[in-house]
XYZ file of C-alpha atoms in Angstrom:
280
model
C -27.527 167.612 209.450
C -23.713 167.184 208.874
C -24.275 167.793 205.060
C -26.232 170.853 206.255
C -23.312 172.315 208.553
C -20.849 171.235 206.015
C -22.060 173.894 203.153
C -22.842 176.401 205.783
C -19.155 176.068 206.030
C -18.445 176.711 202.609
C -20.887 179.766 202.660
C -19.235 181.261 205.244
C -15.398 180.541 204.219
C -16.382 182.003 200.077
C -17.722 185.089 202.461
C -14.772 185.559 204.752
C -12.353 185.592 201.824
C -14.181 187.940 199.714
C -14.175 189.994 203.266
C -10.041 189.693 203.625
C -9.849 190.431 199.562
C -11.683 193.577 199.718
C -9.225 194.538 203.185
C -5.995 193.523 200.649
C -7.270 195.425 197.530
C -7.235 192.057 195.335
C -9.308 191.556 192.546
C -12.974 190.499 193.711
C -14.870 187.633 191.820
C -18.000 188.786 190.190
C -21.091 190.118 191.853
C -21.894 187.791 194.378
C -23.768 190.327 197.198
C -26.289 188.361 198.112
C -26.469 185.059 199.072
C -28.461 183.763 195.151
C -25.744 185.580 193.492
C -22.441 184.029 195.975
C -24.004 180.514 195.721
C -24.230 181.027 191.403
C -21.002 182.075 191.516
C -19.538 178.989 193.473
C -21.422 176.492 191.206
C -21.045 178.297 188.080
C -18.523 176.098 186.423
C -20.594 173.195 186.873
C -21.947 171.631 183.569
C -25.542 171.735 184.245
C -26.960 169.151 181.475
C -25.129 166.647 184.052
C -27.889 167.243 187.136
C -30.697 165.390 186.733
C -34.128 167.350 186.098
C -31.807 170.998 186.611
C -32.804 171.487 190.136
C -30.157 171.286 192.293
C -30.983 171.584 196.246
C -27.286 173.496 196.823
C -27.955 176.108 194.177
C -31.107 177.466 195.653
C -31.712 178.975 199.126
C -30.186 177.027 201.950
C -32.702 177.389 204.481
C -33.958 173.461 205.620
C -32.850 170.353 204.342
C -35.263 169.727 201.708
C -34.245 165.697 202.201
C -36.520 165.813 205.139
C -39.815 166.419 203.482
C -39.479 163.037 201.018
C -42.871 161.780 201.339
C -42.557 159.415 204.544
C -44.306 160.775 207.508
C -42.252 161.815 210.519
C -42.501 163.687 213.363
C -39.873 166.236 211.621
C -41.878 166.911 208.684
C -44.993 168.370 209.633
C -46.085 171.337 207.178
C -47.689 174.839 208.015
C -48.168 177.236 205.302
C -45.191 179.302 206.271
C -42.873 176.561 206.229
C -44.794 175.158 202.837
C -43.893 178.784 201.129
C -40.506 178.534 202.435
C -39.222 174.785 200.713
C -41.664 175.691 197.673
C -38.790 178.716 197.775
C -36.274 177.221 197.806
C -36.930 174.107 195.527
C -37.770 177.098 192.925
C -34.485 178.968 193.197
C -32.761 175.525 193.115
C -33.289 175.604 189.417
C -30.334 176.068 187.554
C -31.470 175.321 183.702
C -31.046 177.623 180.779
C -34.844 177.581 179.614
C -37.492 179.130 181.825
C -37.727 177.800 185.570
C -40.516 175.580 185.409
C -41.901 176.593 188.532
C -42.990 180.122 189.240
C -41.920 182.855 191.214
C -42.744 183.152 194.593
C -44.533 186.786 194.738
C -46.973 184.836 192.257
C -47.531 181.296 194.071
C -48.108 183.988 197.282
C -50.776 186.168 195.113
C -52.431 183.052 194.297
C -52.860 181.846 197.642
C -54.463 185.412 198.863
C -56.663 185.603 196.030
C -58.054 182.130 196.694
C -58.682 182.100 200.262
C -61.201 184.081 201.809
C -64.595 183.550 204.097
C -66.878 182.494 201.593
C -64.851 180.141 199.599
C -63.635 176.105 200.750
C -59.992 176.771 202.514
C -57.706 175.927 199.550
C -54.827 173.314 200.198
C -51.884 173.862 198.224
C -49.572 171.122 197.104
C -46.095 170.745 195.798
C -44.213 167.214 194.283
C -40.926 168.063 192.931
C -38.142 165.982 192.412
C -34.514 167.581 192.802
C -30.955 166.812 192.758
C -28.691 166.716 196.113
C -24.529 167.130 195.808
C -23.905 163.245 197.221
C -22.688 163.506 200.422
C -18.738 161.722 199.773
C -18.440 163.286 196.213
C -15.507 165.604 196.943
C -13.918 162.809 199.008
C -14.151 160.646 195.852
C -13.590 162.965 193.487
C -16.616 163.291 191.744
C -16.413 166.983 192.197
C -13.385 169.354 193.016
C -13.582 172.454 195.116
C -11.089 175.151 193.661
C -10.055 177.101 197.320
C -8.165 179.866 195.118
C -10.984 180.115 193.092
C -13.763 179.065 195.050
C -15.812 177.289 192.774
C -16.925 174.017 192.206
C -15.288 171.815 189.241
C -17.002 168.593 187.167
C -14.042 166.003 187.514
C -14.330 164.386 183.611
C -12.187 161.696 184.545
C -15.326 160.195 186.692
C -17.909 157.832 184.683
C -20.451 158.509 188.087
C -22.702 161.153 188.905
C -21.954 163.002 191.793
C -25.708 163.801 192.348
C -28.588 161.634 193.501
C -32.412 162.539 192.797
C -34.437 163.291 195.804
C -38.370 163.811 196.034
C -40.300 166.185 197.961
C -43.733 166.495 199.005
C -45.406 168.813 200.859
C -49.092 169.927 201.353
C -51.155 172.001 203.893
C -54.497 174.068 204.233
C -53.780 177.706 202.938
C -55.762 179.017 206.000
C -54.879 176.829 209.420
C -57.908 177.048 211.429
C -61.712 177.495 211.326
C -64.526 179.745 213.466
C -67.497 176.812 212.704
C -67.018 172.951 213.255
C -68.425 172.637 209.830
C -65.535 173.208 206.996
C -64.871 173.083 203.477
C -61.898 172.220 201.617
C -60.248 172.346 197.906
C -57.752 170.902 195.814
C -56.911 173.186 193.069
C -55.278 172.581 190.090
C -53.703 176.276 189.909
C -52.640 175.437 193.579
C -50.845 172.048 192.393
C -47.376 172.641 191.543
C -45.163 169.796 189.919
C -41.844 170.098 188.087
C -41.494 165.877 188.088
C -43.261 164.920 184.825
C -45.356 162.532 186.482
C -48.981 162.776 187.640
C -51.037 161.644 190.996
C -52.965 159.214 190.635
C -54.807 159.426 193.645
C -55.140 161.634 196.746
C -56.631 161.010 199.787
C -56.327 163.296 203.250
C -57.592 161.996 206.369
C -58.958 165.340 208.238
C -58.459 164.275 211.605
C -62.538 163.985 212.233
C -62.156 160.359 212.835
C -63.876 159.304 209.404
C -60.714 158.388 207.827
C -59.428 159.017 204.502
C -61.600 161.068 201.930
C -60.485 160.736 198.252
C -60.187 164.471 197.007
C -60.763 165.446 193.299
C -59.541 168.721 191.657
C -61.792 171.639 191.659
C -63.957 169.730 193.955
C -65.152 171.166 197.750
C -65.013 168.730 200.407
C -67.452 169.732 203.699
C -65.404 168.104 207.452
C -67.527 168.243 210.191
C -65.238 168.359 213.114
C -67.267 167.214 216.523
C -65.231 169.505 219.278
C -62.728 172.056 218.651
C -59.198 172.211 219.459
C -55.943 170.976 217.316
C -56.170 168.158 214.516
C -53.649 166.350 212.806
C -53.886 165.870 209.338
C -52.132 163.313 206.879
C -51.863 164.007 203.015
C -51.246 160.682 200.897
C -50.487 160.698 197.062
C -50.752 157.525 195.255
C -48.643 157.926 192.221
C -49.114 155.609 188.794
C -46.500 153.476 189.678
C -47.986 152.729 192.815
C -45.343 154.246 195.099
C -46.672 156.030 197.966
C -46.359 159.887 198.848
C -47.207 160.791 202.573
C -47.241 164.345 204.241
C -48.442 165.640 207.795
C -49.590 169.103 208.783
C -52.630 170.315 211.523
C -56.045 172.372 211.747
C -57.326 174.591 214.383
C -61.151 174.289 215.121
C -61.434 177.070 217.194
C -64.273 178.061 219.854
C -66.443 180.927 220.561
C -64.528 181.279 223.953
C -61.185 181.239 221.281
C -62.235 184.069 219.520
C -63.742 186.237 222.429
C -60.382 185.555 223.766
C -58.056 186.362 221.094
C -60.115 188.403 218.936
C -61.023 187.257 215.238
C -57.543 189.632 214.160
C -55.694 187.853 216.952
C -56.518 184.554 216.479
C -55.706 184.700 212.700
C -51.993 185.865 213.548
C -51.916 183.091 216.228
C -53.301 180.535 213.599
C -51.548 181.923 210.355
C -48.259 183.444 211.745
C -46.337 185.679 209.105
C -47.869 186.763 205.931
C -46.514 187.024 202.714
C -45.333 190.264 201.227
């Protein structure tokens, strides 16, 4: 959380002194009117061959730690679909490569979730592994990397042998659509809903539904039907089983709702209670 605070800091100093240098008439630094553009400016000098895999968690949106959603279940980790689109967001403007971004846009991971989720078809659950790099947390105070005040940008010290980055993972999955009208539901691992940017495959996923059967092994492209004996909230847990038999874990919920649910909330009310905001 410190780490957190600490480049909120930095985002907020880079902004006051562009603030005071427009005030003084000096010379501005180049565009940097949004918050993409002022955090490409600040790591611009950087020599990005040196970060592992060219995703780097402070280049990209800094909305939640991303080091919180690294495959061991917590209590703090727990995925919805908003919050899913939201680290798949910023993991995919953390890239900071010269070829194409790996990982697509947004506006199309969003069209592909509306396009495959509707009544008639098994609720879709989309799933992200990525691997990224993280800014250690005592590089400047060892001098792996310098911060430039005058300039404000971040330096590569070449006198260093050590990276100042260390690889993190992230892992996140969820049902596209968080609740149900019927007891009775069907799910679906895609492979156009599986996005992956770490070069290495699953080799087996299971996700106990929270039905009390326990895990059920899921296979791309293939429907799964839950029976689900009473409504009301269910926790679910996602776990990856990678080829080198390390062990990715993720938690999220499903709403089995009620007749009594729906005559209460309306079917239009109880998807906004369910789904919360939707994507442009």
């Amino acid at each position: 959380m410190q780490k957190q605070y600490t480049r909120l800091a930095l985002v907020l100093f880079t902004f006051t002194f562009i603030v005071s240098a427009i005030v003084k008439g000096n010379t501005l630094p180049p565009d940097t009117s949004s918050p993409k553009k002022l955090l490409q400016y600040i790591f611009a000098p950087l020599d990005k061959t040196q970060i592992p895999g060219r995703f780097l968690q402070e280049y990209g949106c800094p909305i939640y730690p991303m080091s919180t959603f690294n495959g061991i279940r917590s209590d703090s980790n727990r995925i919805d679909i908003n919050l899913w689109r939201t680290l798949y967001f910023q993991l995919q403007t953390s890239y900071c490569g010269e070829t194409v971004n790996p990982l697509p846009d947004i506006k199309e991971v969003n069209r592909l979730l509306i396009n495959s989720t509707n009544d008639y078809l098994p609720i879709p659950i989309p799933i992200l592994l990525g691997n990224y790099s993280e800014v250690k947390e005592d590089a400047f105070k060892r001098k792996l990397l310098r911060y430039d005040k005058k300039k404000m940008q971040v330096f590569d010290m070449p006198t260093t042998n050590e990276s100042p980055y260390e690889v993190k993972k992230i892992f996140i999955g969820c049902p596209n659509k968080g609740y149900s009208n019927t007891n009775r539901v069907s799910f679906v691992c895609n492979e156009n809903l599986f996005w992956n940017n770490t070069g290495k495959n699953i080799h087996e996923l299971k996700i106990n539904f929270g039905n009390g059967a326990g895990f059920k092994t899921m296979t791309m492209g293939e429907p799964v039907s839950i029976n689900y004996s009473r409504a009301g909230r269910v926790q679910w847990i996602i776990k990856a089983m990678m080829a080198d038999g390390t062990e990715l874990v993720c938690g999220t919920s499903f709403y089995v709702a009620n007749s009594a649910a729906i005559l209460l909330n309306g079917q239009r009310g109880l998807e906004q209670q369910m789904n919360g905001i939707k994507p442009l």
